[in-house]
Every structure is written in C-alpha cells, then in structure tokens.
Amino acid sequence: MVSVLPQIFGSFNTTGIIHRAIQSGLISIETINPRDHAKGRHRTVDDAPYGGGNGMLLKPDPLIAAMEAAPSSSHRVLLTPAGIPFDQTQAARLANFDTLTLICGRYEGFDARVEAYVDEEISIGDFVLLGGEVAAMALIEATARLQPGVLGNHNSVRDESHSTPRLEHPQYTRPPCFRELTVPEVLLSGDHETVARWRHAHSLHRTVRRRPDLLKSSELSDEQRRLLREFSLIPETDAVFEDG
Ligand code: ADE
C-alpha cells in the first residue's frame, strides 16, 4: 500500500480476521509512505495544480518513488473515483495476483502522470472519499477473504451475495421471538430441503425487489414463479417488479 496516511491502517491490520490472516502468514500488508521518498527539508508530498483551482495534488515524484519501492512484480492498482467499478468479479480477479500495490490518493487528487505507472485504476463506487485509503481497505477485505484459509469455512464464500449473482437470503439467530418479531417457522422446522427452498426463494425475491439489474432476464421462469408462490412471495398473476 502506498499512502501518505499509513496510520489509518493501524487498527485495520491489528483487528479481527485481517489480523488473524496476517498472523498466520496467509496475507501480509506493508505500507510505504511517499513522504519517506520526498526530497527537501520539509519532505513535501503535495503542490498546487497547474492552471489554478482548489486544493493540492500529490506530487508525482515521491508517489512514484514510493510505488517503485514495492516489489517490481507487484500489480499496481490506483484507487480513484475515476477508476473502473469494483465488484465481486473484480475482487475475484484481483485475488489471483500474488502481490498488489494499492496506491491511495489524498487531498484533492494526484498528478495525472502517476496513471502512466499503474496497471489499472479502480473505484469502489460513485462517491468521492477523502482519499483512497478506505477504498484500499475495502479492496483488501474483499480479496483477502477469498484467499484459502482466511475464512474458517469455505462455504461462506460460496453462497453469498454476488458470487452467484443474487442477494443473500435473510438469516436469523436466537431468540425465536424478539419484540414480537418472529423467526420464520420453516427455519425452525429442521426440514433441510424446505429450508434450502425457502432460502432460494427469499434470495430470488430480494434480488427481484432490490436489484433486478442483477438478474439476467427481466422475466422469471415458470419454476422461479412456482418457488416464489410456494412461500407466498408473489401474488398468483402479478408482474414481479411492481412493488419494489
Ligand atoms: N478515492 C476517493 N474516492 C474514491 C472512490 N470512490 N473509490 C476509490 N478511490 C477513491
């Protein structure tokens, strides 16, 4: 990671599953600060934009020197709102690289010449953060959890949102009744086949109502309609997209 604010990663690297993965040698995270590669007494990393305008830009020389201090075989990813959208497919692709160098912009941006030194640019969504650090953490979590051994149970990677292009079904734990909100009877039944169908139906229903863009076809198959109807999730005849 290349960042002028490496402190941000302090508790990220020392807490929870990421910490455990680092401790067991499954992943490693190093930060390189462009300030340590900056020249002059003040070790300046930013400067005003040519042509005028607000704010300061990260200068190319310390930033690129910091990138070049990472292993040369490393795949360089620049975090920027102008990058390609990050999703589970991108996470799975990036998880295959041995080493990633994640380059975090800060302040109002970075000198555009940095782009000539990276392999790709990624955005975690259509909003503007204060810098790339939070985006880099999102990318690290999404790729680290795909490394074998990072999650105890490998199934937790398989059935979740977006690895099949569906939203996950709702889940419940004890107590069976909380402030008059009850857990669906089916889930307490111990009937594994019905539970599996209930989950499939609710996953489909959620996707239809919240993220129809994830479905390949805007028409549900007869079988999908039957499944939804089995759990009273759509009225007999209605179009499914109506009550979003
Ligand atoms: N830096 C600032 N905003 C960002 C975003 N949405 N994605 C990636 N990097 C960013």
PDB file of C-alpha atoms and ligand atoms in Angstrom:
ATOM      1  CA  MET A   1       0.000   0.000   0.000  1.00  0.00           C
ATOM      2  CA  VAL A   2       1.210   3.455  -0.863  1.00  0.00           C
ATOM      3  CA  SER A   3      -0.309   6.096   1.399  1.00  0.00           C
ATOM      4  CA  VAL A   4       0.641   9.429   2.959  1.00  0.00           C
ATOM      5  CA  LEU A   5      -1.574   8.489   5.936  1.00  0.00           C
ATOM      6  CA  PRO A   6      -0.416   4.970   6.887  1.00  0.00           C
ATOM      7  CA  GLN A   7      -1.751   5.463  10.452  1.00  0.00           C
ATOM      8  CA  ILE A   8      -5.245   4.877   9.045  1.00  0.00           C
ATOM      9  CA  PHE A   9      -4.387   1.192   8.610  1.00  0.00           C
ATOM     10  CA  GLY A  10      -3.332   0.752  12.275  1.00  0.00           C
ATOM     11  CA  SER A  11      -6.395  -0.943  13.771  1.00  0.00           C
ATOM     12  CA  PHE A  12      -7.396  -2.372  10.398  1.00  0.00           C
ATOM     13  CA  ASN A  13      -4.252  -4.526  10.371  1.00  0.00           C
ATOM     14  CA  THR A  14      -4.438  -5.468  14.046  1.00  0.00           C
ATOM     15  CA  THR A  15      -8.091  -6.468  14.438  1.00  0.00           C
ATOM     16  CA  GLY A  16     -10.303  -9.421  13.580  1.00  0.00           C
ATOM     17  CA  ILE A  17      -9.936 -11.681  10.585  1.00  0.00           C
ATOM     18  CA  ILE A  18      -7.400  -9.483   8.779  1.00  0.00           C
ATOM     19  CA  HIS A  19      -5.188  -9.585  11.874  1.00  0.00           C
ATOM     20  CA  ARG A  20      -5.544 -13.353  12.154  1.00  0.00           C
ATOM     21  CA  ALA A  21      -4.750 -13.790   8.450  1.00  0.00           C
ATOM     22  CA  ILE A  22      -1.597 -11.684   8.850  1.00  0.00           C
ATOM     23  CA  GLN A  23      -0.569 -13.585  11.996  1.00  0.00           C
ATOM     24  CA  SER A  24      -0.964 -16.929  10.242  1.00  0.00           C
ATOM     25  CA  GLY A  25       1.047 -15.728   7.257  1.00  0.00           C
ATOM     26  CA  LEU A  26      -1.871 -16.044   4.805  1.00  0.00           C
ATOM     27  CA  ILE A  27      -1.587 -12.400   3.777  1.00  0.00           C
ATOM     28  CA  SER A  28       0.794  -9.550   4.507  1.00  0.00           C
ATOM     29  CA  ILE A  29       0.228  -5.816   4.346  1.00  0.00           C
ATOM     30  CA  GLU A  30       3.046  -3.286   4.102  1.00  0.00           C
ATOM     31  CA  THR A  31       2.628   0.451   3.842  1.00  0.00           C
ATOM     32  CA  ILE A  32       5.022   2.748   2.027  1.00  0.00           C
ATOM     33  CA  ASN A  33       4.759   6.467   2.716  1.00  0.00           C
ATOM     34  CA  PRO A  34       5.613   8.816  -0.176  1.00  0.00           C
ATOM     35  CA  ARG A  35       6.838  11.267   2.467  1.00  0.00           C
ATOM     36  CA  ASP A  36       9.768   8.912   3.125  1.00  0.00           C
ATOM     37  CA  HIS A  37      10.621   9.268  -0.577  1.00  0.00           C
ATOM     38  CA  ALA A  38      10.195  13.048  -0.718  1.00  0.00           C
ATOM     39  CA  LYS A  39      13.124  15.401  -1.148  1.00  0.00           C
ATOM     40  CA  GLY A  40      13.994  18.516   0.826  1.00  0.00           C
ATOM     41  CA  ARG A  41      13.900  19.500   4.456  1.00  0.00           C
ATOM     42  CA  HIS A  42      10.091  19.578   4.539  1.00  0.00           C
ATOM     43  CA  ARG A  43       9.600  16.329   2.647  1.00  0.00           C
ATOM     44  CA  THR A  44       6.782  17.927   0.698  1.00  0.00           C
ATOM     45  CA  VAL A  45       4.399  15.475  -0.969  1.00  0.00           C
ATOM     46  CA  ASP A  46       1.850  17.887  -2.420  1.00  0.00           C
ATOM     47  CA  ASP A  47       1.701  21.011  -4.536  1.00  0.00           C
ATOM     48  CA  ALA A  48      -0.805  23.369  -6.183  1.00  0.00           C
ATOM     49  CA  PRO A  49      -2.336  22.354  -9.534  1.00  0.00           C
ATOM     50  CA  TYR A  50      -1.065  23.973 -12.738  1.00  0.00           C
ATOM     51  CA  GLY A  51      -3.798  26.083 -14.269  1.00  0.00           C
ATOM     52  CA  GLY A  52      -5.158  27.007 -10.858  1.00  0.00           C
ATOM     53  CA  GLY A  53      -8.007  25.585  -8.862  1.00  0.00           C
ATOM     54  CA  ASN A  54      -8.710  24.477  -5.345  1.00  0.00           C
ATOM     55  CA  GLY A  55      -6.643  22.216  -3.204  1.00  0.00           C
ATOM     56  CA  MET A  56      -3.361  20.466  -3.517  1.00  0.00           C
ATOM     57  CA  LEU A  57      -2.276  17.481  -5.576  1.00  0.00           C
ATOM     58  CA  LEU A  58       0.075  14.670  -4.619  1.00  0.00           C
ATOM     59  CA  LYS A  59       3.316  15.314  -6.498  1.00  0.00           C
ATOM     60  CA  PRO A  60       4.380  12.604  -8.955  1.00  0.00           C
ATOM     61  CA  ASP A  61       7.993  12.121  -7.812  1.00  0.00           C
ATOM     62  CA  PRO A  62       7.522  10.977  -4.174  1.00  0.00           C
ATOM     63  CA  LEU A  63       4.413   8.977  -5.083  1.00  0.00           C
ATOM     64  CA  ILE A  64       6.086   7.125  -7.947  1.00  0.00           C
ATOM     65  CA  ALA A  65       9.281   6.606  -5.918  1.00  0.00           C
ATOM     66  CA  ALA A  66       7.123   5.019  -3.192  1.00  0.00           C
ATOM     67  CA  MET A  67       5.422   2.755  -5.771  1.00  0.00           C
ATOM     68  CA  GLU A  68       8.817   1.709  -7.063  1.00  0.00           C
ATOM     69  CA  ALA A  69       9.909   0.734  -3.550  1.00  0.00           C
ATOM     70  CA  ALA A  70       7.334  -2.112  -3.656  1.00  0.00           C
ATOM     71  CA  PRO A  71       8.297  -5.454  -5.267  1.00  0.00           C
ATOM     72  CA  SER A  72       8.658  -4.896  -9.017  1.00  0.00           C
ATOM     73  CA  SER A  73       6.439  -7.882  -9.869  1.00  0.00           C
ATOM     74  CA  SER A  74       3.574  -6.353  -7.922  1.00  0.00           C
ATOM     75  CA  HIS A  75       0.346  -5.451  -9.764  1.00  0.00           C
ATOM     76  CA  ARG A  76      -0.296  -1.734  -9.306  1.00  0.00           C
ATOM     77  CA  VAL A  77      -3.835  -0.553  -8.595  1.00  0.00           C
ATOM     78  CA  LEU A  78      -4.636   3.120  -8.238  1.00  0.00           C
ATOM     79  CA  LEU A  79      -7.702   3.872  -6.100  1.00  0.00           C
ATOM     80  CA  THR A  80      -9.658   6.722  -7.651  1.00  0.00           C
ATOM     81  CA  PRO A  81     -13.311   7.611  -8.196  1.00  0.00           C
ATOM     82  CA  ALA A  82     -12.422   7.728 -11.912  1.00  0.00           C
ATOM     83  CA  GLY A  83     -11.496   4.023 -11.949  1.00  0.00           C
ATOM     84  CA  ILE A  84     -13.480   1.020 -13.153  1.00  0.00           C
ATOM     85  CA  PRO A  85     -16.241  -0.025 -10.729  1.00  0.00           C
ATOM     86  CA  PHE A  86     -15.209  -2.554  -8.102  1.00  0.00           C
ATOM     87  CA  ASP A  87     -17.465  -5.563  -7.649  1.00  0.00           C
ATOM     88  CA  GLN A  88     -17.213  -9.221  -6.660  1.00  0.00           C
ATOM     89  CA  THR A  89     -15.956 -10.183 -10.123  1.00  0.00           C
ATOM     90  CA  GLN A  90     -13.121  -7.639  -9.827  1.00  0.00           C
ATOM     91  CA  ALA A  91     -12.395  -8.852  -6.290  1.00  0.00           C
ATOM     92  CA  ALA A  92     -12.081 -12.446  -7.519  1.00  0.00           C
ATOM     93  CA  ARG A  93      -9.797 -11.343 -10.353  1.00  0.00           C
ATOM     94  CA  LEU A  94      -7.531  -9.230  -8.133  1.00  0.00           C
ATOM     95  CA  ALA A  95      -7.393 -12.002  -5.513  1.00  0.00           C
ATOM     96  CA  ASN A  96      -5.350 -14.038  -8.029  1.00  0.00           C
ATOM     97  CA  PHE A  97      -2.366 -11.692  -8.004  1.00  0.00           C
ATOM     98  CA  ASP A  98       0.499 -12.649  -5.690  1.00  0.00           C
ATOM     99  CA  THR A  99       1.147  -9.057  -4.720  1.00  0.00           C
ATOM    100  CA  LEU A 100      -0.893  -5.920  -5.196  1.00  0.00           C
ATOM    101  CA  THR A 101       0.386  -2.387  -4.718  1.00  0.00           C
ATOM    102  CA  LEU A 102      -2.604  -0.245  -3.787  1.00  0.00           C
ATOM    103  CA  ILE A 103      -1.954   3.423  -4.406  1.00  0.00           C
ATOM    104  CA  CYS A 104      -4.062   5.817  -2.360  1.00  0.00           C
ATOM    105  CA  GLY A 105      -4.657   9.374  -3.493  1.00  0.00           C
ATOM    106  CA  ARG A 106      -5.298  12.056  -0.870  1.00  0.00           C
ATOM    107  CA  TYR A 107      -6.197  15.710  -0.700  1.00  0.00           C
ATOM    108  CA  GLU A 108      -7.785  16.873  -3.933  1.00  0.00           C
ATOM    109  CA  GLY A 109      -6.093  14.227  -6.041  1.00  0.00           C
ATOM    110  CA  PHE A 110      -2.775  13.336  -7.629  1.00  0.00           C
ATOM    111  CA  ASP A 111      -0.690  14.402 -10.589  1.00  0.00           C
ATOM    112  CA  ALA A 112      -2.100  12.589 -13.642  1.00  0.00           C
ATOM    113  CA  ARG A 113       1.350  11.320 -14.655  1.00  0.00           C
ATOM    114  CA  VAL A 114       1.006   8.714 -11.887  1.00  0.00           C
ATOM    115  CA  GLU A 115      -1.508   6.955 -14.159  1.00  0.00           C
ATOM    116  CA  ALA A 116       1.301   6.047 -16.564  1.00  0.00           C
ATOM    117  CA  TYR A 117       2.910   3.971 -13.787  1.00  0.00           C
ATOM    118  CA  VAL A 118      -0.058   1.859 -12.730  1.00  0.00           C
ATOM    119  CA  ASP A 119      -1.628  -1.278 -14.215  1.00  0.00           C
ATOM    120  CA  GLU A 120      -5.196  -0.268 -13.530  1.00  0.00           C
ATOM    121  CA  GLU A 121      -7.490   2.172 -11.745  1.00  0.00           C
ATOM    122  CA  ILE A 122     -10.356   1.099  -9.502  1.00  0.00           C
ATOM    123  CA  SER A 123     -13.278   2.952  -7.925  1.00  0.00           C
ATOM    124  CA  ILE A 124     -15.311   1.455  -5.085  1.00  0.00           C
ATOM    125  CA  GLY A 125     -18.402   3.458  -6.036  1.00  0.00           C
ATOM    126  CA  ASP A 126     -19.830   6.650  -7.438  1.00  0.00           C
ATOM    127  CA  PHE A 127     -18.973   8.854  -4.488  1.00  0.00           C
ATOM    128  CA  VAL A 128     -15.891  10.796  -3.513  1.00  0.00           C
ATOM    129  CA  LEU A 129     -13.930   9.834  -0.417  1.00  0.00           C
ATOM    130  CA  LEU A 130     -11.265  11.975   1.208  1.00  0.00           C
ATOM    131  CA  GLY A 131      -8.667   9.633  -0.190  1.00  0.00           C
ATOM    132  CA  GLY A 132      -8.031   6.115  -1.436  1.00  0.00           C
ATOM    133  CA  GLU A 133      -7.318   4.565   1.978  1.00  0.00           C
ATOM    134  CA  VAL A 134     -10.866   3.470   2.824  1.00  0.00           C
ATOM    135  CA  ALA A 135     -11.242   2.191  -0.753  1.00  0.00           C
ATOM    136  CA  ALA A 136      -7.990   0.230  -0.353  1.00  0.00           C
ATOM    137  CA  MET A 137      -9.295  -1.341   2.871  1.00  0.00           C
ATOM    138  CA  ALA A 138     -12.486  -2.389   1.069  1.00  0.00           C
ATOM    139  CA  LEU A 139     -10.399  -3.961  -1.672  1.00  0.00           C
ATOM    140  CA  ILE A 140      -8.156  -5.719   0.860  1.00  0.00           C
ATOM    141  CA  GLU A 141     -11.104  -7.196   2.769  1.00  0.00           C
ATOM    142  CA  ALA A 142     -12.831  -8.326  -0.409  1.00  0.00           C
ATOM    143  CA  THR A 143      -9.709 -10.024  -1.795  1.00  0.00           C
ATOM    144  CA  ALA A 144      -8.249 -11.323   1.496  1.00  0.00           C
ATOM    145  CA  ARG A 145     -11.400 -13.250   2.391  1.00  0.00           C
ATOM    146  CA  LEU A 146     -11.124 -15.102  -0.924  1.00  0.00           C
ATOM    147  CA  GLN A 147      -7.670 -16.448  -0.031  1.00  0.00           C
ATOM    148  CA  PRO A 148      -7.897 -20.104   1.063  1.00  0.00           C
ATOM    149  CA  GLY A 149      -7.780 -20.391   4.850  1.00  0.00           C
ATOM    150  CA  VAL A 150      -8.670 -16.778   5.662  1.00  0.00           C
ATOM    151  CA  LEU A 151     -12.295 -17.642   6.435  1.00  0.00           C
ATOM    152  CA  GLY A 152     -12.621 -20.768   8.547  1.00  0.00           C
ATOM    153  CA  ASN A 153     -15.427 -22.222   6.484  1.00  0.00           C
ATOM    154  CA  HIS A 154     -15.016 -22.115   2.712  1.00  0.00           C
ATOM    155  CA  ASN A 155     -18.782 -22.379   2.161  1.00  0.00           C
ATOM    156  CA  SER A 156     -19.213 -18.871   3.500  1.00  0.00           C
ATOM    157  CA  VAL A 157     -17.532 -17.651   0.331  1.00  0.00           C
ATOM    158  CA  ARG A 158     -19.658 -19.777  -1.967  1.00  0.00           C
ATOM    159  CA  ASP A 159     -23.289 -18.944  -1.121  1.00  0.00           C
ATOM    160  CA  GLU A 160     -23.135 -15.240  -0.632  1.00  0.00           C
ATOM    161  CA  SER A 161     -24.296 -12.115  -2.382  1.00  0.00           C
ATOM    162  CA  HIS A 162     -22.784 -11.593  -5.811  1.00  0.00           C
ATOM    163  CA  SER A 163     -20.689 -14.750  -6.191  1.00  0.00           C
ATOM    164  CA  THR A 164     -23.874 -16.170  -7.635  1.00  0.00           C
ATOM    165  CA  PRO A 165     -25.484 -13.009  -8.933  1.00  0.00           C
ATOM    166  CA  ARG A 166     -28.185 -12.948  -6.237  1.00  0.00           C
ATOM    167  CA  LEU A 167     -28.592 -11.117  -2.975  1.00  0.00           C
ATOM    168  CA  GLU A 168     -28.307 -13.304   0.073  1.00  0.00           C
ATOM    169  CA  HIS A 169     -31.467 -14.580   1.775  1.00  0.00           C
ATOM    170  CA  PRO A 170     -32.276 -13.185   5.231  1.00  0.00           C
ATOM    171  CA  GLN A 171     -30.783 -15.053   8.197  1.00  0.00           C
ATOM    172  CA  TYR A 172     -31.818 -15.307  11.833  1.00  0.00           C
ATOM    173  CA  THR A 173     -30.340 -16.455  15.115  1.00  0.00           C
ATOM    174  CA  ARG A 174     -31.746 -16.775  18.649  1.00  0.00           C
ATOM    175  CA  PRO A 175     -34.100 -15.722  20.167  1.00  0.00           C
ATOM    176  CA  PRO A 176     -37.024 -17.075  18.102  1.00  0.00           C
ATOM    177  CA  CYS A 177     -39.132 -14.061  19.092  1.00  0.00           C
ATOM    178  CA  PHE A 178     -37.641 -10.589  19.589  1.00  0.00           C
ATOM    179  CA  ARG A 179     -40.045  -7.730  20.381  1.00  0.00           C
ATOM    180  CA  GLU A 180     -42.843  -9.532  18.576  1.00  0.00           C
ATOM    181  CA  LEU A 181     -40.685 -10.152  15.505  1.00  0.00           C
ATOM    182  CA  THR A 182     -40.581 -13.893  14.989  1.00  0.00           C
ATOM    183  CA  VAL A 183     -38.217 -16.134  13.056  1.00  0.00           C
ATOM    184  CA  PRO A 184     -39.981 -17.775  10.066  1.00  0.00           C
ATOM    185  CA  GLU A 185     -41.407 -21.144  11.120  1.00  0.00           C
ATOM    186  CA  VAL A 186     -39.694 -23.020   8.260  1.00  0.00           C
ATOM    187  CA  LEU A 187     -36.260 -22.216   9.654  1.00  0.00           C
ATOM    188  CA  LEU A 188     -37.136 -23.792  12.999  1.00  0.00           C
ATOM    189  CA  SER A 189     -38.540 -26.937  11.367  1.00  0.00           C
ATOM    190  CA  GLY A 190     -35.317 -28.897  10.890  1.00  0.00           C
ATOM    191  CA  ASP A 191     -36.523 -29.798   7.380  1.00  0.00           C
ATOM    192  CA  HIS A 192     -33.334 -29.113   5.431  1.00  0.00           C
ATOM    193  CA  GLU A 193     -34.859 -29.415   1.987  1.00  0.00           C
ATOM    194  CA  THR A 194     -37.623 -26.931   2.718  1.00  0.00           C
ATOM    195  CA  VAL A 195     -35.112 -24.609   4.380  1.00  0.00           C
ATOM    196  CA  ALA A 196     -32.978 -24.706   1.227  1.00  0.00           C
ATOM    197  CA  ARG A 197     -36.011 -23.899  -0.956  1.00  0.00           C
ATOM    198  CA  TRP A 198     -37.107 -21.119   1.418  1.00  0.00           C
ATOM    199  CA  ARG A 199     -33.615 -19.583   1.215  1.00  0.00           C
ATOM    200  CA  HIS A 200     -33.513 -19.846  -2.542  1.00  0.00           C
ATOM    201  CA  ALA A 201     -36.973 -18.250  -2.823  1.00  0.00           C
ATOM    202  CA  HIS A 202     -36.096 -15.369  -0.486  1.00  0.00           C
ATOM    203  CA  SER A 203     -32.797 -14.777  -2.213  1.00  0.00           C
ATOM    204  CA  LEU A 204     -34.597 -14.529  -5.524  1.00  0.00           C
ATOM    205  CA  HIS A 205     -37.347 -12.333  -4.074  1.00  0.00           C
ATOM    206  CA  ARG A 206     -34.861  -9.888  -2.553  1.00  0.00           C
ATOM    207  CA  THR A 207     -32.972  -9.702  -5.830  1.00  0.00           C
ATOM    208  CA  VAL A 208     -36.141  -9.091  -7.828  1.00  0.00           C
ATOM    209  CA  ARG A 209     -37.279  -6.325  -5.494  1.00  0.00           C
ATOM    210  CA  ARG A 210     -33.985  -4.629  -4.681  1.00  0.00           C
ATOM    211  CA  ARG A 211     -31.570  -5.379  -7.512  1.00  0.00           C
ATOM    212  CA  PRO A 212     -33.423  -6.551 -10.625  1.00  0.00           C
ATOM    213  CA  ASP A 213     -30.360  -5.385 -12.595  1.00  0.00           C
ATOM    214  CA  LEU A 214     -28.534  -8.477 -11.253  1.00  0.00           C
ATOM    215  CA  LEU A 215     -30.962 -10.850 -12.938  1.00  0.00           C
ATOM    216  CA  LYS A 216     -30.003 -11.976 -16.411  1.00  0.00           C
ATOM    217  CA  SER A 217     -33.569 -11.865 -17.659  1.00  0.00           C
ATOM    218  CA  SER A 218     -36.347  -9.490 -16.664  1.00  0.00           C
ATOM    219  CA  GLU A 219     -38.744 -12.428 -16.922  1.00  0.00           C
ATOM    220  CA  LEU A 220     -38.850 -15.051 -14.209  1.00  0.00           C
ATOM    221  CA  SER A 221     -39.026 -18.664 -15.327  1.00  0.00           C
ATOM    222  CA  ASP A 222     -42.089 -20.761 -14.502  1.00  0.00           C
ATOM    223  CA  GLU A 223     -40.005 -22.629 -11.978  1.00  0.00           C
ATOM    224  CA  GLN A 224     -38.878 -19.431 -10.269  1.00  0.00           C
ATOM    225  CA  ARG A 225     -42.508 -18.242 -10.121  1.00  0.00           C
ATOM    226  CA  ARG A 226     -43.537 -21.553  -8.590  1.00  0.00           C
ATOM    227  CA  LEU A 227     -40.798 -21.228  -5.967  1.00  0.00           C
ATOM    228  CA  LEU A 228     -41.854 -17.690  -5.020  1.00  0.00           C
ATOM    229  CA  ARG A 229     -45.505 -18.725  -4.858  1.00  0.00           C
ATOM    230  CA  GLU A 230     -44.686 -21.702  -2.633  1.00  0.00           C
ATOM    231  CA  PHE A 231     -43.613 -19.210   0.034  1.00  0.00           C
ATOM    232  CA  SER A 232     -46.314 -16.634  -0.760  1.00  0.00           C
ATOM    233  CA  LEU A 233     -43.787 -14.176  -2.111  1.00  0.00           C
ATOM    234  CA  ILE A 234     -45.767 -13.028  -5.141  1.00  0.00           C
ATOM    235  CA  PRO A 235     -49.445 -12.900  -5.914  1.00  0.00           C
ATOM    236  CA  GLU A 236     -50.564 -15.532  -8.440  1.00  0.00           C
ATOM    237  CA  THR A 237     -50.724 -13.373 -11.533  1.00  0.00           C
ATOM    238  CA  ASP A 238     -48.876 -10.124 -10.848  1.00  0.00           C
ATOM    239  CA  ALA A 239     -45.772  -8.796 -12.508  1.00  0.00           C
ATOM    240  CA  VAL A 240     -42.903  -9.251 -10.089  1.00  0.00           C
ATOM    241  CA  PHE A 241     -41.279  -5.862 -10.449  1.00  0.00           C
ATOM    242  CA  GLU A 242     -44.344  -3.953  -9.389  1.00  0.00           C
ATOM    243  CA  ASP A 243     -43.870  -3.421  -5.659  1.00  0.00           C
ATOM    244  CA  GLY A 244     -40.122  -2.679  -5.499  1.00  0.00           C
TER     245      GLY A 244
HETATM  246  N1  ADE B   1     -10.728   7.854  -3.721  1.00  0.00           N
HETATM  247  C1  ADE B   1     -11.687   8.775  -3.463  1.00  0.00           C
HETATM  248  N2  ADE B   1     -12.893   8.314  -3.735  1.00  0.00           N
HETATM  249  C2  ADE B   1     -12.740   7.029  -4.184  1.00  0.00           C
HETATM  250  C3  ADE B   1     -13.617   6.009  -4.622  1.00  0.00           C
HETATM  251  N3  ADE B   1     -14.936   6.196  -4.688  1.00  0.00           N
HETATM  252  N4  ADE B   1     -13.091   4.830  -4.994  1.00  0.00           N
HETATM  253  C4  ADE B   1     -11.749   4.634  -4.973  1.00  0.00           C
HETATM  254  N5  ADE B   1     -10.867   5.560  -4.574  1.00  0.00           N
HETATM  255  C5  ADE B   1     -11.361   6.741  -4.162  1.00  0.00           C
END
